[in-house]
PDB file of C-alpha atoms in Angstrom:
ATOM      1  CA  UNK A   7       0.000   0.000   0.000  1.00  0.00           C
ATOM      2  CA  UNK A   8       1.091   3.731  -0.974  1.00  0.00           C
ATOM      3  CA  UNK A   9       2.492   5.964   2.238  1.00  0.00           C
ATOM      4  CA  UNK A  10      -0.344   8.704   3.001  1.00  0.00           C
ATOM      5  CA  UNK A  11       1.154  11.700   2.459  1.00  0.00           C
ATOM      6  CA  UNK A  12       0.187  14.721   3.729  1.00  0.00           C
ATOM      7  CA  UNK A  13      -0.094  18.643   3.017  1.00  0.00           C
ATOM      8  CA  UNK A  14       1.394  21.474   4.750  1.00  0.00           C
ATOM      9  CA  UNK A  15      -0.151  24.309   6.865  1.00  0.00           C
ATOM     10  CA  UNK A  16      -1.836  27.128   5.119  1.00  0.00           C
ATOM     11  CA  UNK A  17      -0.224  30.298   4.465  1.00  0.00           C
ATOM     12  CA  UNK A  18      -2.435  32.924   5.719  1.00  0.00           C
ATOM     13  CA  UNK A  19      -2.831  35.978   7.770  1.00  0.00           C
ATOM     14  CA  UNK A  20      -5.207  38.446   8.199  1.00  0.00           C
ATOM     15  CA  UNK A  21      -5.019  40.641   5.339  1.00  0.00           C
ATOM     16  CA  UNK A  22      -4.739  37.956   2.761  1.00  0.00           C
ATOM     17  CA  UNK A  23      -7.157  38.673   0.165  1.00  0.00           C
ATOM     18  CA  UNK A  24      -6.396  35.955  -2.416  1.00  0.00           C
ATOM     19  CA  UNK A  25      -6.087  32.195  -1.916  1.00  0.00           C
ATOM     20  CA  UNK A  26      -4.139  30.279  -3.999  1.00  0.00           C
ATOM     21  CA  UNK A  27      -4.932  26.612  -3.580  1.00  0.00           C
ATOM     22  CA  UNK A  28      -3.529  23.301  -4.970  1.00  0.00           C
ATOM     23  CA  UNK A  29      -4.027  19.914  -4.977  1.00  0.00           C
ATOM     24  CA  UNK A  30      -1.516  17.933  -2.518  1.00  0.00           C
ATOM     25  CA  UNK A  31       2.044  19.001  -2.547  1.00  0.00           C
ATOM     26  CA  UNK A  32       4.340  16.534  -4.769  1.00  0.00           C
ATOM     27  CA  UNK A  33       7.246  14.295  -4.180  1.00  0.00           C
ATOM     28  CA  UNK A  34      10.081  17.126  -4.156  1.00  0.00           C
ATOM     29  CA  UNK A  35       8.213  19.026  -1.829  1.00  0.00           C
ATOM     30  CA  UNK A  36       7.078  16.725   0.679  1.00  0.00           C
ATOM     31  CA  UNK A  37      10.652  15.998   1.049  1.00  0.00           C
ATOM     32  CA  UNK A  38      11.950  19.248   1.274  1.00  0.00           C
ATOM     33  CA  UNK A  39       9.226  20.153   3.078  1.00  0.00           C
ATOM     34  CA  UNK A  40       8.541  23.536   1.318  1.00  0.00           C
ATOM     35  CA  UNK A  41       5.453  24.301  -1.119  1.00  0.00           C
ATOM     36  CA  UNK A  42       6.702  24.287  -5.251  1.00  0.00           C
ATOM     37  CA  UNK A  43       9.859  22.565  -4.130  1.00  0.00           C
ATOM     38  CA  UNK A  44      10.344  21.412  -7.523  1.00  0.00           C
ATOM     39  CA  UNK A  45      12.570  23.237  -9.767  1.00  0.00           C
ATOM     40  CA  UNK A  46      10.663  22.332 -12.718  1.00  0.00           C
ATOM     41  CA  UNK A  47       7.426  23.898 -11.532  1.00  0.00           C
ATOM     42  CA  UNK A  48       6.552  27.408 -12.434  1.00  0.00           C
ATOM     43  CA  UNK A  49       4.430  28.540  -9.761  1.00  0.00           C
ATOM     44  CA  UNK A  50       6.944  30.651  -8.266  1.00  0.00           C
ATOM     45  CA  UNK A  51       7.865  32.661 -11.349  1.00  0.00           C
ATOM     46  CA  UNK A  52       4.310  32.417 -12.120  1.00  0.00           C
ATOM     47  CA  UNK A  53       2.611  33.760  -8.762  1.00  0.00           C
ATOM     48  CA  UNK A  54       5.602  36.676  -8.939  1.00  0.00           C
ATOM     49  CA  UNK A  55       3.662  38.458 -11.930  1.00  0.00           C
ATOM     50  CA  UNK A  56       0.580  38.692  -9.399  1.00  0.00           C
ATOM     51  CA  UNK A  57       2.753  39.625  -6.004  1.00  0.00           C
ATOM     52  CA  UNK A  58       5.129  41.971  -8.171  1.00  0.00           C
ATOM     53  CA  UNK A  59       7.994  41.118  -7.111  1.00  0.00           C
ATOM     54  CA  UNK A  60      10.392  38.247  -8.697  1.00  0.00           C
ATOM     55  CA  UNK A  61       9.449  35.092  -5.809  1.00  0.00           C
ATOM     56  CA  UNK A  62      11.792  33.200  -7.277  1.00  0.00           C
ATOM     57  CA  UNK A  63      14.996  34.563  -6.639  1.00  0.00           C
ATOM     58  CA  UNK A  64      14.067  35.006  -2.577  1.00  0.00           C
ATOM     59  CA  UNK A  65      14.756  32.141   0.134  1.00  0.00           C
ATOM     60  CA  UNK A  66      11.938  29.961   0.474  1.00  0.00           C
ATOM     61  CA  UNK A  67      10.896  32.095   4.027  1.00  0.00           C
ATOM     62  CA  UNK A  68      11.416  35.187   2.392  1.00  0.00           C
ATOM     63  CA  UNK A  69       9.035  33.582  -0.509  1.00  0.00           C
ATOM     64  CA  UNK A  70       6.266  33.086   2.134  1.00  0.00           C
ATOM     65  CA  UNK A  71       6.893  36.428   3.893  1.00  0.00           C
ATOM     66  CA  UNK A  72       6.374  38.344   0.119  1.00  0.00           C
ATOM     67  CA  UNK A  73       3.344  36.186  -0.341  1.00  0.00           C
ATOM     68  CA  UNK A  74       1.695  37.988   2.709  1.00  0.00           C
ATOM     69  CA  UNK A  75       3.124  40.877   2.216  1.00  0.00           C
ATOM     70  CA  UNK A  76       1.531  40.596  -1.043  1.00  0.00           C
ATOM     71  CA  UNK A  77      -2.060  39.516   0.636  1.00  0.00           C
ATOM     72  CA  UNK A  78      -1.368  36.244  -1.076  1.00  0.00           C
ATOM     73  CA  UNK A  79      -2.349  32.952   0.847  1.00  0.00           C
ATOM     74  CA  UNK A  80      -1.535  29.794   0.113  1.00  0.00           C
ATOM     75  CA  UNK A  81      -2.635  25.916   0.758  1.00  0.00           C
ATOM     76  CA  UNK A  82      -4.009  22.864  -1.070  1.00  0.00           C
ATOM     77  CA  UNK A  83      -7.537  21.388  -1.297  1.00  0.00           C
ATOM     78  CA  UNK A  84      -6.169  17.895  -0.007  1.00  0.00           C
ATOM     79  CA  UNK A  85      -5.808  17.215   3.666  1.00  0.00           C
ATOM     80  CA  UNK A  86      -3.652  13.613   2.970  1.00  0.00           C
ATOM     81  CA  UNK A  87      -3.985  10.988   0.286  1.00  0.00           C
ATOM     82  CA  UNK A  88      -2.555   7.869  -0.635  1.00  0.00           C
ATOM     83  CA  UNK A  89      -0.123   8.256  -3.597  1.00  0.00           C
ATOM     84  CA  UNK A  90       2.474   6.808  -6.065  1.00  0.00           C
ATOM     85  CA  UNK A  91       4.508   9.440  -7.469  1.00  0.00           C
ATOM     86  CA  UNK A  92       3.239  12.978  -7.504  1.00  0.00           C
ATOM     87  CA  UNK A  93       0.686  12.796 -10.038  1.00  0.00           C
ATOM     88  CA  UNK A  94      -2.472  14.158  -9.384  1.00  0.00           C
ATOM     89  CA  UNK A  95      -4.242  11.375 -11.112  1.00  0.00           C
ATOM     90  CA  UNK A  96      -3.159   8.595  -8.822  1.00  0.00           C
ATOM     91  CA  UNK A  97      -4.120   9.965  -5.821  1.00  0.00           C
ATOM     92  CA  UNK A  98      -6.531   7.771  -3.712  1.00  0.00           C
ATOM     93  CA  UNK A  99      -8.008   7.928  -0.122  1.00  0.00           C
ATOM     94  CA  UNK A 100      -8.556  11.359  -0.692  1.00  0.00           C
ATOM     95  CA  UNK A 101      -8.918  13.459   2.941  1.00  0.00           C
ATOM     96  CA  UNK A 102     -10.598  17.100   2.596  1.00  0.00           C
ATOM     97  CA  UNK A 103      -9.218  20.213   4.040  1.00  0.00           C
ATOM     98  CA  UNK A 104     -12.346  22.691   5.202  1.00  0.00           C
ATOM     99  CA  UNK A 105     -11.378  25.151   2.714  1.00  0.00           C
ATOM    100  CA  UNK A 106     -15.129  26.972   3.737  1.00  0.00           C
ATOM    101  CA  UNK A 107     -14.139  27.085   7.677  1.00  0.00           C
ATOM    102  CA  UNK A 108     -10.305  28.404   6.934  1.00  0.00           C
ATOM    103  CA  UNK A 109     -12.173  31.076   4.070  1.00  0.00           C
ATOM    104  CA  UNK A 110     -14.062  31.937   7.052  1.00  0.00           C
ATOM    105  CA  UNK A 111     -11.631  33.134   9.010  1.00  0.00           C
ATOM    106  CA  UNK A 112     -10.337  35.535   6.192  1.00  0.00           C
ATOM    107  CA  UNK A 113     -11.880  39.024   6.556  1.00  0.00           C
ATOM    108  CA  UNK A 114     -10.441  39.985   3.976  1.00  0.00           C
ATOM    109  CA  UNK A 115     -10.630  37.520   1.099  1.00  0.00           C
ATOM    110  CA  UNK A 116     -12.251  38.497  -1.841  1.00  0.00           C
ATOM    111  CA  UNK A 117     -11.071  34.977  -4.356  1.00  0.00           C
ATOM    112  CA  UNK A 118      -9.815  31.585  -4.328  1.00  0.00           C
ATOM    113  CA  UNK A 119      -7.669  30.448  -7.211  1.00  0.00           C
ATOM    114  CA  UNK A 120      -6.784  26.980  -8.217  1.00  0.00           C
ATOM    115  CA  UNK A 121      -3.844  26.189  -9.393  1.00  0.00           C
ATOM    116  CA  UNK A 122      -5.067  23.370 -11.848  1.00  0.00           C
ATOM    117  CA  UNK A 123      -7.859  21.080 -12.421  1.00  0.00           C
ATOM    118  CA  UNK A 124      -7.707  18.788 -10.130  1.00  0.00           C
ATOM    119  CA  UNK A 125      -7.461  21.405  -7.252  1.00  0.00           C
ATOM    120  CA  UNK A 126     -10.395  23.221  -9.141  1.00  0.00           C
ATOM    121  CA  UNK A 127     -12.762  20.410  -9.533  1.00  0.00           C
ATOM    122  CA  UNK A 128     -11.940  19.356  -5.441  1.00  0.00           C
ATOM    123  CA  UNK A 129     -12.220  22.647  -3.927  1.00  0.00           C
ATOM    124  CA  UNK A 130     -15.522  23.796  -5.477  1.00  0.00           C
ATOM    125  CA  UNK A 131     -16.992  21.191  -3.536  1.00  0.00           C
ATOM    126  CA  UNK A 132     -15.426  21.313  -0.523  1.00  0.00           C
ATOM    127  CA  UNK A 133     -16.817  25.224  -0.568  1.00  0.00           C
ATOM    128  CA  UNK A 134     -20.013  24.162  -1.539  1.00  0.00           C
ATOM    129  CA  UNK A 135     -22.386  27.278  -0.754  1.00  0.00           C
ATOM    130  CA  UNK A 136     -19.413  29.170   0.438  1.00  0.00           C
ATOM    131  CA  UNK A 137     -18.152  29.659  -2.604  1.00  0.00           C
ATOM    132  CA  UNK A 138     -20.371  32.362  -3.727  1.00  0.00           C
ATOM    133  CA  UNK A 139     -18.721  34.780  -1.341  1.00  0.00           C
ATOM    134  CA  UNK A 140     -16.075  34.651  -3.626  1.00  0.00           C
ATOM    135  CA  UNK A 141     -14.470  35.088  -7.113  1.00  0.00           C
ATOM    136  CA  UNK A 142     -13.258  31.555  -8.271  1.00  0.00           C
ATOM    137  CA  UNK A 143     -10.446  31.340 -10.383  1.00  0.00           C
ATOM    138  CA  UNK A 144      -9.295  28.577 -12.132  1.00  0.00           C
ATOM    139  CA  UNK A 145      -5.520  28.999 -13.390  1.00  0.00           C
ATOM    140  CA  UNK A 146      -3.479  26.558 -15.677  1.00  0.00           C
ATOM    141  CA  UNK A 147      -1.844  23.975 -13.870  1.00  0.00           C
ATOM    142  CA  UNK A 148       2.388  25.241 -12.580  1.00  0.00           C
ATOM    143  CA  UNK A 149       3.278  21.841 -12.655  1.00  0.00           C
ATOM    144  CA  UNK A 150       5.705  20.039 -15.825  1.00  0.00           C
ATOM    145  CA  UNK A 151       3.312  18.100 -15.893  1.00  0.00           C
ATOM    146  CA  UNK A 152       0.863  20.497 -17.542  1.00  0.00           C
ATOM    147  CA  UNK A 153       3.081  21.221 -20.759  1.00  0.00           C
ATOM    148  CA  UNK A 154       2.233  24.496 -22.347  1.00  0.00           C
ATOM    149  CA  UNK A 155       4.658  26.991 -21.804  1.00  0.00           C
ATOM    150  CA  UNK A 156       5.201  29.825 -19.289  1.00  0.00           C
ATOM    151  CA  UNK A 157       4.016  32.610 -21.614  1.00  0.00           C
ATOM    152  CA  UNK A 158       0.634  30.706 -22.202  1.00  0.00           C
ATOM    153  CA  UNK A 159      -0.018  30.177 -18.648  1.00  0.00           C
ATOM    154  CA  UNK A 160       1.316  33.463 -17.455  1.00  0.00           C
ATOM    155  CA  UNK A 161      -1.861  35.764 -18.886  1.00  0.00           C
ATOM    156  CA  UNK A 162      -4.427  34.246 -16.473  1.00  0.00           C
ATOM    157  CA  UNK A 163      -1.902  34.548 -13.405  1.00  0.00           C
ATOM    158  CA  UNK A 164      -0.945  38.375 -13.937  1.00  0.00           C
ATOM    159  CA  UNK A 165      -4.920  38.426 -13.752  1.00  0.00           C
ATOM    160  CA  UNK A 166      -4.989  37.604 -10.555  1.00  0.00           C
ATOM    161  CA  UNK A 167      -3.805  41.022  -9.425  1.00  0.00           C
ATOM    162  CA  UNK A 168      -7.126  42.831  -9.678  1.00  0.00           C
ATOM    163  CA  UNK A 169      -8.437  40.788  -6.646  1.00  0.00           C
ATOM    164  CA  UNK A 170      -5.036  42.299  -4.558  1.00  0.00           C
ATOM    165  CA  UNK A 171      -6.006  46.141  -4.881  1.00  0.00           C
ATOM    166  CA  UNK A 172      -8.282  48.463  -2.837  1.00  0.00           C
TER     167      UNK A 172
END
């Protein structure tokens, strides 16, 4: 049987107006223990267009700071799951964070983005009625897995700004 593997604690505070949410943390960054671990994943150049300031280049702490700074939060739709690999697709046992009682105790947010489908089609449900507080985004998938390049994805993460002024 496949090792449960488990997420990390959200990245919030009280100002955080936008919540970026993905599925379950992969391989690379269970074991490093940091969210996007993997080099090959863009989500750190990719959430910098929306923060506006290059993520990338900071130490992962620094990352997280900027990310507040930015009123950028950050967590993942699943709780734990048994998994193979770090593919979405063979996830199984699937445990639920309560993405409605942690939106809850955001005064501040205004939308949830998911980064990819899988993260998308999970975390509409777990908002259920919720989820008409807010403005959903779904984004294209950071991971190498999803294939199209940077510049395609990039468009609807730079979007993600208007929800970060006023």
């Amino acid at each position: 049987m496949e090792p449960r593997k488990h997420s990390f604690p959200p990245v919030v505070d009280n100002d955080t107006r936008l919540l970026v949410l993905g599925s379950l943390p992969g391989q690379r960054s269970l074991a490093e223990r940091r969210y996007y671990a993997h080099p090959q994943n863009q989500f750190w150049r990719l959430i910098s267009s929306a923060a506006g300031r290059d993520l990338a280049a900071l130490p992962y702490e620094d990352r997280l700071a900027a990310l507040c700074d930015a009123h950028i939060g950050l967590w993942d739709v699943v709780a734990s799951a048994t998994r193979q690999g770090s593919t979405d697709a063979a996830m199984r046992n699937i445990e639920r964070h309560d993405l409605a009682a942690l939106a809850a105790t955001l005064p501040r947010l205004r939308a949830i983005a998911f980064n990819g489908g899988t993260a998308l089609r999970h975390g509409v449900k777990q908002l259920g009625p919720a989820a008409a507080n807010y403005a959903i985004v779904a984004l294209p998938s950071s991971s190498p897995l999803h294939t199209v390049g940077l510049a395609t994805k990039l468009p609807a993460w730079e979007a993600l700004r208007i929800h970060l002024t006023g």
